[in-house]
């Protein structure tokens, strides 16, 4: 069993919102790994960061992601930092992975006043976001099978683009491309 789609991207890209809408459009369930981490641990992500530190959070996240990729056949939305795990990146091979891209400026605009993101709290959040993107962007791009830009686009428009790009990907994963469909028609 494999998910229909896995969403990746930085904080503020819209993974939860877009994931929910794509799952609804595909009539499949959504598994948001950040929500699942909080359900499994009984604590919020900021609490885990504060009490146990980022390494322990990443260990929990890696296990939750592994379980989701192995057992969920709907849409899976990964936390922004899940891509940092080499094992997670290896598990994504063969999955339809949608990278919700956004610029640093747009990411800062969307996350600027959010205090629930532990990695952006304190100090200079803008510099932290730029550093985060410098490290993660190559990993997002390498892992993605589909890329969709989200800057300046409404969630509805992004969902339309995801679904349009997902449809050919789903046909390809079933070994039936649109070219094969056209050539087999009389």
PDB file of C-alpha atoms in Angstrom:
ATOM      1  CA  UNK A   1       0.000   0.000   0.000  1.00  0.00           C
ATOM      2  CA  UNK A   2       1.281   3.453  -0.886  1.00  0.00           C
ATOM      3  CA  UNK A   3      -0.207   6.913  -0.451  1.00  0.00           C
ATOM      4  CA  UNK A   4      -1.881   8.488  -3.484  1.00  0.00           C
ATOM      5  CA  UNK A   5       0.235  11.577  -2.858  1.00  0.00           C
ATOM      6  CA  UNK A   6       2.737  12.888  -0.320  1.00  0.00           C
ATOM      7  CA  UNK A   7       3.005  16.646   0.189  1.00  0.00           C
ATOM      8  CA  UNK A   8       6.308  18.228   1.181  1.00  0.00           C
ATOM      9  CA  UNK A   9       7.468  21.811   1.519  1.00  0.00           C
ATOM     10  CA  UNK A  10       8.634  24.478   3.934  1.00  0.00           C
ATOM     11  CA  UNK A  11       6.640  26.085   6.733  1.00  0.00           C
ATOM     12  CA  UNK A  12       3.901  28.234   5.255  1.00  0.00           C
ATOM     13  CA  UNK A  13       3.684  26.373   1.935  1.00  0.00           C
ATOM     14  CA  UNK A  14       0.151  25.215   2.731  1.00  0.00           C
ATOM     15  CA  UNK A  15       0.742  21.487   3.143  1.00  0.00           C
ATOM     16  CA  UNK A  16      -2.082  21.020   5.666  1.00  0.00           C
ATOM     17  CA  UNK A  17      -4.620  23.177   3.824  1.00  0.00           C
ATOM     18  CA  UNK A  18      -3.755  21.854   0.366  1.00  0.00           C
ATOM     19  CA  UNK A  19      -3.526  18.301   1.690  1.00  0.00           C
ATOM     20  CA  UNK A  20      -7.015  18.511   3.170  1.00  0.00           C
ATOM     21  CA  UNK A  21      -8.486  19.874  -0.080  1.00  0.00           C
ATOM     22  CA  UNK A  22      -6.647  17.430  -2.355  1.00  0.00           C
ATOM     23  CA  UNK A  23      -7.738  14.499  -0.186  1.00  0.00           C
ATOM     24  CA  UNK A  24     -11.320  15.736  -0.323  1.00  0.00           C
ATOM     25  CA  UNK A  25     -11.165  16.098  -4.124  1.00  0.00           C
ATOM     26  CA  UNK A  26      -9.714  12.586  -4.475  1.00  0.00           C
ATOM     27  CA  UNK A  27     -12.208  11.239  -1.920  1.00  0.00           C
ATOM     28  CA  UNK A  28      -9.440   9.719   0.194  1.00  0.00           C
ATOM     29  CA  UNK A  29      -8.374  10.351   3.791  1.00  0.00           C
ATOM     30  CA  UNK A  30      -5.655  12.817   4.773  1.00  0.00           C
ATOM     31  CA  UNK A  31      -2.927  11.959   7.239  1.00  0.00           C
ATOM     32  CA  UNK A  32      -1.086  15.073   8.433  1.00  0.00           C
ATOM     33  CA  UNK A  33       2.044  13.794  10.174  1.00  0.00           C
ATOM     34  CA  UNK A  34       2.272  16.848  12.463  1.00  0.00           C
ATOM     35  CA  UNK A  35      -1.270  16.150  13.705  1.00  0.00           C
ATOM     36  CA  UNK A  36      -0.407  12.446  14.035  1.00  0.00           C
ATOM     37  CA  UNK A  37       2.710  13.232  16.102  1.00  0.00           C
ATOM     38  CA  UNK A  38       0.578  15.238  18.513  1.00  0.00           C
ATOM     39  CA  UNK A  39      -2.038  12.464  18.655  1.00  0.00           C
ATOM     40  CA  UNK A  40       0.527   9.716  19.277  1.00  0.00           C
ATOM     41  CA  UNK A  41       2.517  11.619  21.904  1.00  0.00           C
ATOM     42  CA  UNK A  42      -0.354  13.475  23.554  1.00  0.00           C
ATOM     43  CA  UNK A  43       1.740  16.662  23.359  1.00  0.00           C
ATOM     44  CA  UNK A  44       2.022  19.605  21.012  1.00  0.00           C
ATOM     45  CA  UNK A  45       5.038  19.917  18.747  1.00  0.00           C
ATOM     46  CA  UNK A  46       6.269  23.025  20.627  1.00  0.00           C
ATOM     47  CA  UNK A  47       6.037  21.036  23.884  1.00  0.00           C
ATOM     48  CA  UNK A  48       8.098  18.196  22.413  1.00  0.00           C
ATOM     49  CA  UNK A  49      10.748  20.666  21.187  1.00  0.00           C
ATOM     50  CA  UNK A  50      10.869  22.427  24.558  1.00  0.00           C
ATOM     51  CA  UNK A  51      10.847  19.346  26.772  1.00  0.00           C
ATOM     52  CA  UNK A  52      12.820  16.839  24.673  1.00  0.00           C
ATOM     53  CA  UNK A  53      14.646  18.878  22.021  1.00  0.00           C
ATOM     54  CA  UNK A  54      14.717  18.717  18.249  1.00  0.00           C
ATOM     55  CA  UNK A  55      16.629  15.392  17.972  1.00  0.00           C
ATOM     56  CA  UNK A  56      13.901  13.549  19.904  1.00  0.00           C
ATOM     57  CA  UNK A  57      11.197  15.289  17.883  1.00  0.00           C
ATOM     58  CA  UNK A  58      12.913  14.206  14.635  1.00  0.00           C
ATOM     59  CA  UNK A  59      13.130  10.608  15.910  1.00  0.00           C
ATOM     60  CA  UNK A  60       9.388  10.581  16.647  1.00  0.00           C
ATOM     61  CA  UNK A  61       8.648  12.270  13.328  1.00  0.00           C
ATOM     62  CA  UNK A  62      10.693   9.733  11.363  1.00  0.00           C
ATOM     63  CA  UNK A  63       8.736   6.850  12.916  1.00  0.00           C
ATOM     64  CA  UNK A  64       5.349   8.506  12.349  1.00  0.00           C
ATOM     65  CA  UNK A  65       6.265   9.214   8.718  1.00  0.00           C
ATOM     66  CA  UNK A  66       7.472   5.631   8.196  1.00  0.00           C
ATOM     67  CA  UNK A  67       4.197   4.278   9.600  1.00  0.00           C
ATOM     68  CA  UNK A  68       2.153   6.681   7.460  1.00  0.00           C
ATOM     69  CA  UNK A  69       3.984   5.809   4.235  1.00  0.00           C
ATOM     70  CA  UNK A  70       3.605   2.085   4.947  1.00  0.00           C
ATOM     71  CA  UNK A  71      -0.058   2.072   5.904  1.00  0.00           C
ATOM     72  CA  UNK A  72      -1.923   5.090   4.531  1.00  0.00           C
ATOM     73  CA  UNK A  73      -3.389   4.960   1.034  1.00  0.00           C
ATOM     74  CA  UNK A  74      -4.746   8.522   0.926  1.00  0.00           C
ATOM     75  CA  UNK A  75      -2.871  11.818   0.989  1.00  0.00           C
ATOM     76  CA  UNK A  76       0.004  12.267   3.454  1.00  0.00           C
ATOM     77  CA  UNK A  77       1.193  15.735   4.447  1.00  0.00           C
ATOM     78  CA  UNK A  78       4.687  15.782   5.941  1.00  0.00           C
ATOM     79  CA  UNK A  79       6.017  18.355   8.374  1.00  0.00           C
ATOM     80  CA  UNK A  80       8.452  20.793   6.792  1.00  0.00           C
ATOM     81  CA  UNK A  81      11.523  19.230   8.391  1.00  0.00           C
ATOM     82  CA  UNK A  82      10.660  15.579   7.768  1.00  0.00           C
ATOM     83  CA  UNK A  83      12.725  15.750   4.583  1.00  0.00           C
ATOM     84  CA  UNK A  84      15.889  16.164   6.685  1.00  0.00           C
ATOM     85  CA  UNK A  85      15.849  12.443   7.493  1.00  0.00           C
ATOM     86  CA  UNK A  86      17.795  10.377   4.990  1.00  0.00           C
ATOM     87  CA  UNK A  87      15.641   7.339   5.858  1.00  0.00           C
ATOM     88  CA  UNK A  88      12.494   9.344   5.161  1.00  0.00           C
ATOM     89  CA  UNK A  89      13.888  10.477   1.802  1.00  0.00           C
ATOM     90  CA  UNK A  90      14.675   6.838   0.965  1.00  0.00           C
ATOM     91  CA  UNK A  91      11.108   5.831   1.906  1.00  0.00           C
ATOM     92  CA  UNK A  92       9.732   8.486  -0.449  1.00  0.00           C
ATOM     93  CA  UNK A  93      11.362   6.867  -3.478  1.00  0.00           C
ATOM     94  CA  UNK A  94       8.586   5.379  -5.602  1.00  0.00           C
ATOM     95  CA  UNK A  95       5.907   7.625  -4.063  1.00  0.00           C
ATOM     96  CA  UNK A  96       4.178  10.502  -5.815  1.00  0.00           C
ATOM     97  CA  UNK A  97       5.789  13.374  -3.916  1.00  0.00           C
ATOM     98  CA  UNK A  98       4.415  16.878  -4.448  1.00  0.00           C
ATOM     99  CA  UNK A  99       6.688  19.738  -3.461  1.00  0.00           C
ATOM    100  CA  UNK A 100       4.678  22.862  -2.651  1.00  0.00           C
ATOM    101  CA  UNK A 101       7.257  25.509  -3.539  1.00  0.00           C
ATOM    102  CA  UNK A 102       7.249  29.053  -2.285  1.00  0.00           C
ATOM    103  CA  UNK A 103       9.737  31.874  -2.158  1.00  0.00           C
ATOM    104  CA  UNK A 104      11.504  32.878   1.024  1.00  0.00           C
ATOM    105  CA  UNK A 105       9.679  36.239   0.949  1.00  0.00           C
ATOM    106  CA  UNK A 106       6.274  34.546   0.713  1.00  0.00           C
ATOM    107  CA  UNK A 107       7.224  32.001   3.385  1.00  0.00           C
ATOM    108  CA  UNK A 108       8.227  34.822   5.716  1.00  0.00           C
ATOM    109  CA  UNK A 109       4.987  36.660   5.010  1.00  0.00           C
ATOM    110  CA  UNK A 110       2.924  33.547   5.788  1.00  0.00           C
ATOM    111  CA  UNK A 111       4.832  32.517   8.928  1.00  0.00           C
ATOM    112  CA  UNK A 112       5.957  35.908  10.237  1.00  0.00           C
ATOM    113  CA  UNK A 113       3.692  36.213  13.275  1.00  0.00           C
ATOM    114  CA  UNK A 114       3.253  32.507  13.950  1.00  0.00           C
ATOM    115  CA  UNK A 115       4.621  31.536  17.355  1.00  0.00           C
ATOM    116  CA  UNK A 116       3.768  27.823  17.103  1.00  0.00           C
ATOM    117  CA  UNK A 117       6.751  27.043  14.874  1.00  0.00           C
ATOM    118  CA  UNK A 118       9.613  26.210  17.247  1.00  0.00           C
ATOM    119  CA  UNK A 119      12.383  26.529  14.677  1.00  0.00           C
ATOM    120  CA  UNK A 120      11.363  30.097  13.835  1.00  0.00           C
ATOM    121  CA  UNK A 121      10.943  31.385  17.409  1.00  0.00           C
ATOM    122  CA  UNK A 122      13.390  33.786  19.024  1.00  0.00           C
ATOM    123  CA  UNK A 123      16.265  35.692  17.507  1.00  0.00           C
ATOM    124  CA  UNK A 124      15.770  36.698  13.884  1.00  0.00           C
ATOM    125  CA  UNK A 125      12.928  34.574  12.427  1.00  0.00           C
ATOM    126  CA  UNK A 126      13.618  35.909   8.922  1.00  0.00           C
ATOM    127  CA  UNK A 127      17.252  34.765   9.034  1.00  0.00           C
ATOM    128  CA  UNK A 128      16.190  31.437  10.535  1.00  0.00           C
ATOM    129  CA  UNK A 129      13.715  30.929   7.687  1.00  0.00           C
ATOM    130  CA  UNK A 130      16.346  31.785   5.050  1.00  0.00           C
ATOM    131  CA  UNK A 131      18.813  29.348   6.658  1.00  0.00           C
ATOM    132  CA  UNK A 132      16.138  26.665   6.868  1.00  0.00           C
ATOM    133  CA  UNK A 133      15.342  27.088   3.152  1.00  0.00           C
ATOM    134  CA  UNK A 134      18.996  27.064   2.133  1.00  0.00           C
ATOM    135  CA  UNK A 135      19.372  23.665   3.793  1.00  0.00           C
ATOM    136  CA  UNK A 136      16.037  22.113   2.825  1.00  0.00           C
ATOM    137  CA  UNK A 137      15.274  23.392  -0.699  1.00  0.00           C
ATOM    138  CA  UNK A 138      17.713  20.984  -2.415  1.00  0.00           C
ATOM    139  CA  UNK A 139      16.217  18.071  -0.441  1.00  0.00           C
ATOM    140  CA  UNK A 140      12.654  19.041  -1.371  1.00  0.00           C
ATOM    141  CA  UNK A 141      13.604  19.311  -5.042  1.00  0.00           C
ATOM    142  CA  UNK A 142      15.495  16.019  -5.076  1.00  0.00           C
ATOM    143  CA  UNK A 143      12.615  14.133  -3.427  1.00  0.00           C
ATOM    144  CA  UNK A 144       9.798  15.648  -5.491  1.00  0.00           C
ATOM    145  CA  UNK A 145       8.187  13.963  -8.454  1.00  0.00           C
ATOM    146  CA  UNK A 146       5.843  16.948  -8.947  1.00  0.00           C
ATOM    147  CA  UNK A 147       6.489  20.608  -8.142  1.00  0.00           C
ATOM    148  CA  UNK A 148       3.746  23.207  -7.707  1.00  0.00           C
ATOM    149  CA  UNK A 149       4.456  26.870  -7.004  1.00  0.00           C
ATOM    150  CA  UNK A 150       2.199  28.412  -4.335  1.00  0.00           C
ATOM    151  CA  UNK A 151       3.328  32.070  -4.299  1.00  0.00           C
ATOM    152  CA  UNK A 152       0.436  34.447  -4.902  1.00  0.00           C
ATOM    153  CA  UNK A 153      -2.005  31.621  -5.569  1.00  0.00           C
ATOM    154  CA  UNK A 154      -5.178  30.855  -3.678  1.00  0.00           C
ATOM    155  CA  UNK A 155      -5.494  27.407  -2.091  1.00  0.00           C
ATOM    156  CA  UNK A 156      -8.177  26.578  -4.674  1.00  0.00           C
ATOM    157  CA  UNK A 157      -5.828  27.399  -7.548  1.00  0.00           C
ATOM    158  CA  UNK A 158      -2.995  25.367  -6.001  1.00  0.00           C
ATOM    159  CA  UNK A 159      -5.324  22.398  -5.520  1.00  0.00           C
ATOM    160  CA  UNK A 160      -6.371  22.622  -9.197  1.00  0.00           C
ATOM    161  CA  UNK A 161      -2.727  22.560 -10.248  1.00  0.00           C
ATOM    162  CA  UNK A 162      -1.924  19.651  -7.947  1.00  0.00           C
ATOM    163  CA  UNK A 163      -4.872  17.641  -9.259  1.00  0.00           C
ATOM    164  CA  UNK A 164      -3.972  18.411 -12.884  1.00  0.00           C
ATOM    165  CA  UNK A 165      -0.388  17.253 -12.333  1.00  0.00           C
ATOM    166  CA  UNK A 166      -1.451  14.319 -10.183  1.00  0.00           C
ATOM    167  CA  UNK A 167      -3.820  12.857 -12.763  1.00  0.00           C
ATOM    168  CA  UNK A 168      -1.074  12.054 -15.314  1.00  0.00           C
ATOM    169  CA  UNK A 169       1.164  10.832 -12.473  1.00  0.00           C
ATOM    170  CA  UNK A 170      -1.570   8.474 -11.285  1.00  0.00           C
ATOM    171  CA  UNK A 171      -2.030   7.142 -14.831  1.00  0.00           C
ATOM    172  CA  UNK A 172       1.736   6.660 -15.153  1.00  0.00           C
ATOM    173  CA  UNK A 173       1.848   4.778 -11.872  1.00  0.00           C
ATOM    174  CA  UNK A 174      -0.781   2.429 -13.265  1.00  0.00           C
ATOM    175  CA  UNK A 175       1.380   1.873 -16.373  1.00  0.00           C
ATOM    176  CA  UNK A 176      -1.172   3.638 -18.545  1.00  0.00           C
ATOM    177  CA  UNK A 177      -0.005   6.922 -19.966  1.00  0.00           C
ATOM    178  CA  UNK A 178      -2.197   9.334 -21.850  1.00  0.00           C
ATOM    179  CA  UNK A 179      -0.008   8.662 -24.925  1.00  0.00           C
ATOM    180  CA  UNK A 180      -0.773   4.936 -24.670  1.00  0.00           C
ATOM    181  CA  UNK A 181      -4.456   5.732 -24.313  1.00  0.00           C
ATOM    182  CA  UNK A 182      -4.393   7.902 -27.469  1.00  0.00           C
ATOM    183  CA  UNK A 183      -2.438   5.344 -29.507  1.00  0.00           C
ATOM    184  CA  UNK A 184      -4.789   2.514 -28.576  1.00  0.00           C
ATOM    185  CA  UNK A 185      -7.843   4.461 -29.726  1.00  0.00           C
ATOM    186  CA  UNK A 186      -8.941   3.630 -33.306  1.00  0.00           C
TER     187      UNK A 186
END
